[in-house]
mmCIF file of C-alpha atoms and ligand atoms in Angstrom:
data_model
loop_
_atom_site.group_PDB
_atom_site.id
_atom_site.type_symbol
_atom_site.label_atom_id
_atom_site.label_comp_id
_atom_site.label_asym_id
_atom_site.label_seq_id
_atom_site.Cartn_x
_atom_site.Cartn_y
_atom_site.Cartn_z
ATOM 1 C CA UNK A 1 16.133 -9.323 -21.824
ATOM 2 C CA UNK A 2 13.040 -11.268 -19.785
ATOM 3 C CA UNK A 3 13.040 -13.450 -17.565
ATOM 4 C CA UNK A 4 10.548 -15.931 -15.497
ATOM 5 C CA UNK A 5 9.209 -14.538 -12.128
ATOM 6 C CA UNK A 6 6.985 -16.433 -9.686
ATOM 7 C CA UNK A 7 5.753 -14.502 -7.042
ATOM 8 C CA UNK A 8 2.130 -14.170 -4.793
ATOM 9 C CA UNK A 9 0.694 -10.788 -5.769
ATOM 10 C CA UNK A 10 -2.504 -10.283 -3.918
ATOM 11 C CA UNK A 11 -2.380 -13.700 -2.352
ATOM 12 C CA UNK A 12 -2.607 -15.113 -5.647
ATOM 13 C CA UNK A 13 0.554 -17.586 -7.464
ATOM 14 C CA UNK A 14 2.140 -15.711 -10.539
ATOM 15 C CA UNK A 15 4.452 -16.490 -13.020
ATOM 16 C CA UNK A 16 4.988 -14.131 -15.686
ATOM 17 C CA UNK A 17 7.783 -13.531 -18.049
ATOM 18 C CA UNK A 18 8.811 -10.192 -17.132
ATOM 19 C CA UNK A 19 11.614 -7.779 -18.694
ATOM 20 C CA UNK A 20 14.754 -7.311 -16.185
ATOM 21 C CA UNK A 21 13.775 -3.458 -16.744
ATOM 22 C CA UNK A 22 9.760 -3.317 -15.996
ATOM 23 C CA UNK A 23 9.835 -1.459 -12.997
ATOM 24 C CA UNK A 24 6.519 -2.984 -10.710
ATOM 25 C CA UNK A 25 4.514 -0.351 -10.330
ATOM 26 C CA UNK A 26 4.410 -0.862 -14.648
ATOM 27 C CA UNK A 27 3.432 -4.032 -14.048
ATOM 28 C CA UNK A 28 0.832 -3.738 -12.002
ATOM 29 C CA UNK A 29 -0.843 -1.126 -13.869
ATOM 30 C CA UNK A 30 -0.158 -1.818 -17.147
ATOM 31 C CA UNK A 31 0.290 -5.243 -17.277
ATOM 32 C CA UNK A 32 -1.986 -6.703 -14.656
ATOM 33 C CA UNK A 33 -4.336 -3.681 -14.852
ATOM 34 C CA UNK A 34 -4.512 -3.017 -10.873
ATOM 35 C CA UNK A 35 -4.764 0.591 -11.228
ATOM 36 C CA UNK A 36 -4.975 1.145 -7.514
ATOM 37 C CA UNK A 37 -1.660 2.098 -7.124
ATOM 38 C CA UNK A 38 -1.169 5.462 -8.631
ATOM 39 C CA UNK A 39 1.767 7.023 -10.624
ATOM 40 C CA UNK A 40 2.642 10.409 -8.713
ATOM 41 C CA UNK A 41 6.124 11.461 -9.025
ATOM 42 C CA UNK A 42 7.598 8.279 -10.660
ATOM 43 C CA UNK A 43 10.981 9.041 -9.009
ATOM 44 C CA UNK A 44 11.018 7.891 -4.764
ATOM 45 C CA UNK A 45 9.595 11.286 -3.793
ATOM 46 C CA UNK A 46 5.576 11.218 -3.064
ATOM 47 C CA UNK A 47 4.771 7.401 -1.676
ATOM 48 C CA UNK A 48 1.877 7.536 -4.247
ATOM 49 C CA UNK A 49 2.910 4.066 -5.651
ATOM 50 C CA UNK A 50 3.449 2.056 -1.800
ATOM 51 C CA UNK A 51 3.048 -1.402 -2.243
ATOM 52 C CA UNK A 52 3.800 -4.108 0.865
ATOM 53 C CA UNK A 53 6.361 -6.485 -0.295
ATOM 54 C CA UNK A 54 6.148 -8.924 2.681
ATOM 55 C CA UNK A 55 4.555 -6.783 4.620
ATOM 56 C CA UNK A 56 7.040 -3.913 4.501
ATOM 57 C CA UNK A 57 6.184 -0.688 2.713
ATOM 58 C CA UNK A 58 8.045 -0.427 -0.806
ATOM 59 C CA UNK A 59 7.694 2.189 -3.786
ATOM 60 C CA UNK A 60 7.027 -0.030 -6.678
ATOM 61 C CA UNK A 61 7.798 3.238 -8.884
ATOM 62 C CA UNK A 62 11.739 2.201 -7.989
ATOM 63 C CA UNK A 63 10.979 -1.608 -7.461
ATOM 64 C CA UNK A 64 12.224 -3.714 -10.639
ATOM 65 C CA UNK A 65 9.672 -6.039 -10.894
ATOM 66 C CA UNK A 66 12.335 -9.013 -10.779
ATOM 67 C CA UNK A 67 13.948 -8.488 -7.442
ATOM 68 C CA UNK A 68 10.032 -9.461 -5.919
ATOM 69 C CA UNK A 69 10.919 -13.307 -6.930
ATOM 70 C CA UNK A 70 9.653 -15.479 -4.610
ATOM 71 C CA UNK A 71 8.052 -12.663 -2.276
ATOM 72 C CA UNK A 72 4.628 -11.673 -1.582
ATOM 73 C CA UNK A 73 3.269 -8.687 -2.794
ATOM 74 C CA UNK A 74 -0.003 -7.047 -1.798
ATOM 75 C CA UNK A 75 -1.691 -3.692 -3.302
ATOM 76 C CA UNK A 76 -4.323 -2.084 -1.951
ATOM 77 C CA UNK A 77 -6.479 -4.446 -4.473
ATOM 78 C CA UNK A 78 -6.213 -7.191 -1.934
ATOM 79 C CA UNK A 79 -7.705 -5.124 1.375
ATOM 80 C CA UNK A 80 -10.598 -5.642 2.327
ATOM 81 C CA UNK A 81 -12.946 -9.166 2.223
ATOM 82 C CA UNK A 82 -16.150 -10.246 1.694
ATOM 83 C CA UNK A 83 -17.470 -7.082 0.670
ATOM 84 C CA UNK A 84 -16.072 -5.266 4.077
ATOM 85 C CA UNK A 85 -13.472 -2.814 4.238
ATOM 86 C CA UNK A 86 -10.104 -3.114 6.047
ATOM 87 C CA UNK A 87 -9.282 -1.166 9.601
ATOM 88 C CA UNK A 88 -7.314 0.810 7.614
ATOM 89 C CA UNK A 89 -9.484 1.450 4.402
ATOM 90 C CA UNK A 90 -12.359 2.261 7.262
ATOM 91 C CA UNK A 91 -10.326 4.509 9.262
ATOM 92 C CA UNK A 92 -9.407 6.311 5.931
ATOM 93 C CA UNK A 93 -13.046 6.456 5.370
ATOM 94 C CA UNK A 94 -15.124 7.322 8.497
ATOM 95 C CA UNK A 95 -12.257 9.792 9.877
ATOM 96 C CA UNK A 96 -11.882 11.782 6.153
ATOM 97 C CA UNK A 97 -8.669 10.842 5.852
ATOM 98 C CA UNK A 98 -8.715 11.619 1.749
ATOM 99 C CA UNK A 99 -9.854 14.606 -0.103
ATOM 100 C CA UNK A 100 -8.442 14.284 -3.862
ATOM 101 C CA UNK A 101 -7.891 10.750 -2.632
ATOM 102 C CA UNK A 102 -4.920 10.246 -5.308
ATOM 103 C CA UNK A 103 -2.516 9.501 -2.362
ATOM 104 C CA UNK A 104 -4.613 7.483 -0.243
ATOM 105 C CA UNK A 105 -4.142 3.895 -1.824
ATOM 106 C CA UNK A 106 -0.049 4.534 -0.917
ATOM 107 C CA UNK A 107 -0.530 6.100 2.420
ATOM 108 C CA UNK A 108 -3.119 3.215 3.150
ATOM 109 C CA UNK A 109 -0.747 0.655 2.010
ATOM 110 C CA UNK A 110 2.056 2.332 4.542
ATOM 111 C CA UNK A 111 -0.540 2.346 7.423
ATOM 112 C CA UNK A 112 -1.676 -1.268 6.302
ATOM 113 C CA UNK A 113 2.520 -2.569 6.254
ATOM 114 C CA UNK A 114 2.738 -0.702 10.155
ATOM 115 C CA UNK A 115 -0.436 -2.337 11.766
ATOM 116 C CA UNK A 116 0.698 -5.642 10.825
ATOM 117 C CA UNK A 117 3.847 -5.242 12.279
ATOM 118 C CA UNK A 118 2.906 -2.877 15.161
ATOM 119 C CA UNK A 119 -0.930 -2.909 16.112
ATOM 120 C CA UNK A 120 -0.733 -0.476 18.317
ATOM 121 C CA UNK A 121 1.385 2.516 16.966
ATOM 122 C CA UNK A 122 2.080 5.985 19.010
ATOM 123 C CA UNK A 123 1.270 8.780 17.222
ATOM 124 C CA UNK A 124 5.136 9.730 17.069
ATOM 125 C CA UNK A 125 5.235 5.827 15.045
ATOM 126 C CA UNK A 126 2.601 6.695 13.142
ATOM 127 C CA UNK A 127 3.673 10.107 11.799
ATOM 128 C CA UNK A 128 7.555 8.165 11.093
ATOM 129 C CA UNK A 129 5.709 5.152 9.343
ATOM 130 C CA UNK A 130 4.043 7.770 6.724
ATOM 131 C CA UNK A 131 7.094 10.012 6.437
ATOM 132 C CA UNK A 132 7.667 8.729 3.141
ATOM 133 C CA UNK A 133 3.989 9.846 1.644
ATOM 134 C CA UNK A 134 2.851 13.075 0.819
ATOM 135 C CA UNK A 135 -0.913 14.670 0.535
ATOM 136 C CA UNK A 136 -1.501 17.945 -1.102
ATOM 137 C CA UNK A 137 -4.718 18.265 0.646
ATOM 138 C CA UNK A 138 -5.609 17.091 3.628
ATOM 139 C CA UNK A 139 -2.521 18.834 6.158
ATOM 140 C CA UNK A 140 -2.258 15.245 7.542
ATOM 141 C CA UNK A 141 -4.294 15.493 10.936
ATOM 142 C CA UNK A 142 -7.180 13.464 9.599
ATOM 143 C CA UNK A 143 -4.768 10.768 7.887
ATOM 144 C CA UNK A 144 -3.112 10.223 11.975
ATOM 145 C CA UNK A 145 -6.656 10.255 13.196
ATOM 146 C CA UNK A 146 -7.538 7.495 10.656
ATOM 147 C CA UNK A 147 -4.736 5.299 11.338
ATOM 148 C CA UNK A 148 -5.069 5.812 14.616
ATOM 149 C CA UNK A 149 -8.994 4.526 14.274
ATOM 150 C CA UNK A 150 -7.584 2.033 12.195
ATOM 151 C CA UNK A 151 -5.248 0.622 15.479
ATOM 152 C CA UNK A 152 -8.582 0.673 17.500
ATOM 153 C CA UNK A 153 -10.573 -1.338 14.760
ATOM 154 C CA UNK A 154 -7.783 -3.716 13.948
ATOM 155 C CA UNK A 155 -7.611 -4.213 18.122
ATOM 156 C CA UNK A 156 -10.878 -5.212 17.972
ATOM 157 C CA UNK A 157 -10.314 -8.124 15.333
ATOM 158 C CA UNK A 158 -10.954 -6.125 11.973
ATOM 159 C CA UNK A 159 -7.806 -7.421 9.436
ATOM 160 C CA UNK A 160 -5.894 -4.302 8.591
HETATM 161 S S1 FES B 201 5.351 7.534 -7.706
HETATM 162 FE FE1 FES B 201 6.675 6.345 -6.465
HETATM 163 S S2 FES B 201 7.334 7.668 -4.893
HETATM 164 FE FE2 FES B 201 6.118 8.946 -6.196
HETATM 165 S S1 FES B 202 -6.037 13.575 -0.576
HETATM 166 FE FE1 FES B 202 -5.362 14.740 -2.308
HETATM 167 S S2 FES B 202 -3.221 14.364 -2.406
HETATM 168 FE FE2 FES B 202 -3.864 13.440 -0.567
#
């Protein structure tokens, strides 16, 4: 069975007949084609598919794509303006905070959903905030060092 869902996804109005079972990570990448959000484990276990569903972190791998109704929903698509990165897509960036880079868009989104709600994060914050996400190859001191970059840059007026 489908059903009609309005929701903002990347700041943008949709309304899309949607089947009650479409989980939204499908959605996004095989319906809307925003492949930013990467497939890892497809079961709750690697953070590879974080999405910010009103600003809070959410695996969209376990998300049915109905419950979003009437929220906002932002994927690492929507970071990022006028042809500058985020804080947190810079931090990522200018600290090495990806090798392989398949988990980045998920741990970015998790930093992204704690700046906006904490800008300035301890380290202890940081570390819970990404407890959820796992890297295979960076041993996670250069993805605190970016975040924490990201908490300077975002201090000093760069969105996050
Ligand atoms: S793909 Fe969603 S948690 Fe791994
Ligand atoms: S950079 Fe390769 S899995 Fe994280």
């Amino acid at each position: 069975m489908a059903r009609i869902v309005e929701f903002t996804l990347n700041g943008r109005k949709r309304l899309d007949a949607v089947p009650d079972n479409l989980l939204l990570l499908d959605y996004l990448r095989e319906v809307i084609g925003l492949t930013g959000t990467k497939t890892g484990c497809d079961g709750g276990e690697c953070g590879a598919c974080t999405v910010l569903v009103d600003d809070s972190p959410r695996l969209s791998c376990l998300t049915l794509t109905a419950t979003v109704a009437g929220r906002r929903v932002d994927t690492v698509e929507s970071l990022g303006h006028d042809g500058r990165l985020s804080a947190v897509q810079r931090g990522f960036h200018e600290k090495l905070g990806s090798q392989c880079g398949y988990c980045t868009p998920g741990f970015i989104m998790a930093s992204a959903g704690l700046l906006r709600k904490n800008p300035h994060p301890s380290e202890d914050e940081i570390r819970a905030a990404l407890g959820s996400n796992i890297c295979r190859c960076t041993g996670y001191v250069k993805i605190i060092e970016a975040v924490r970059y990201a908490a300077e840059l975002h201090a000093a007026g760069t969105p996050p």
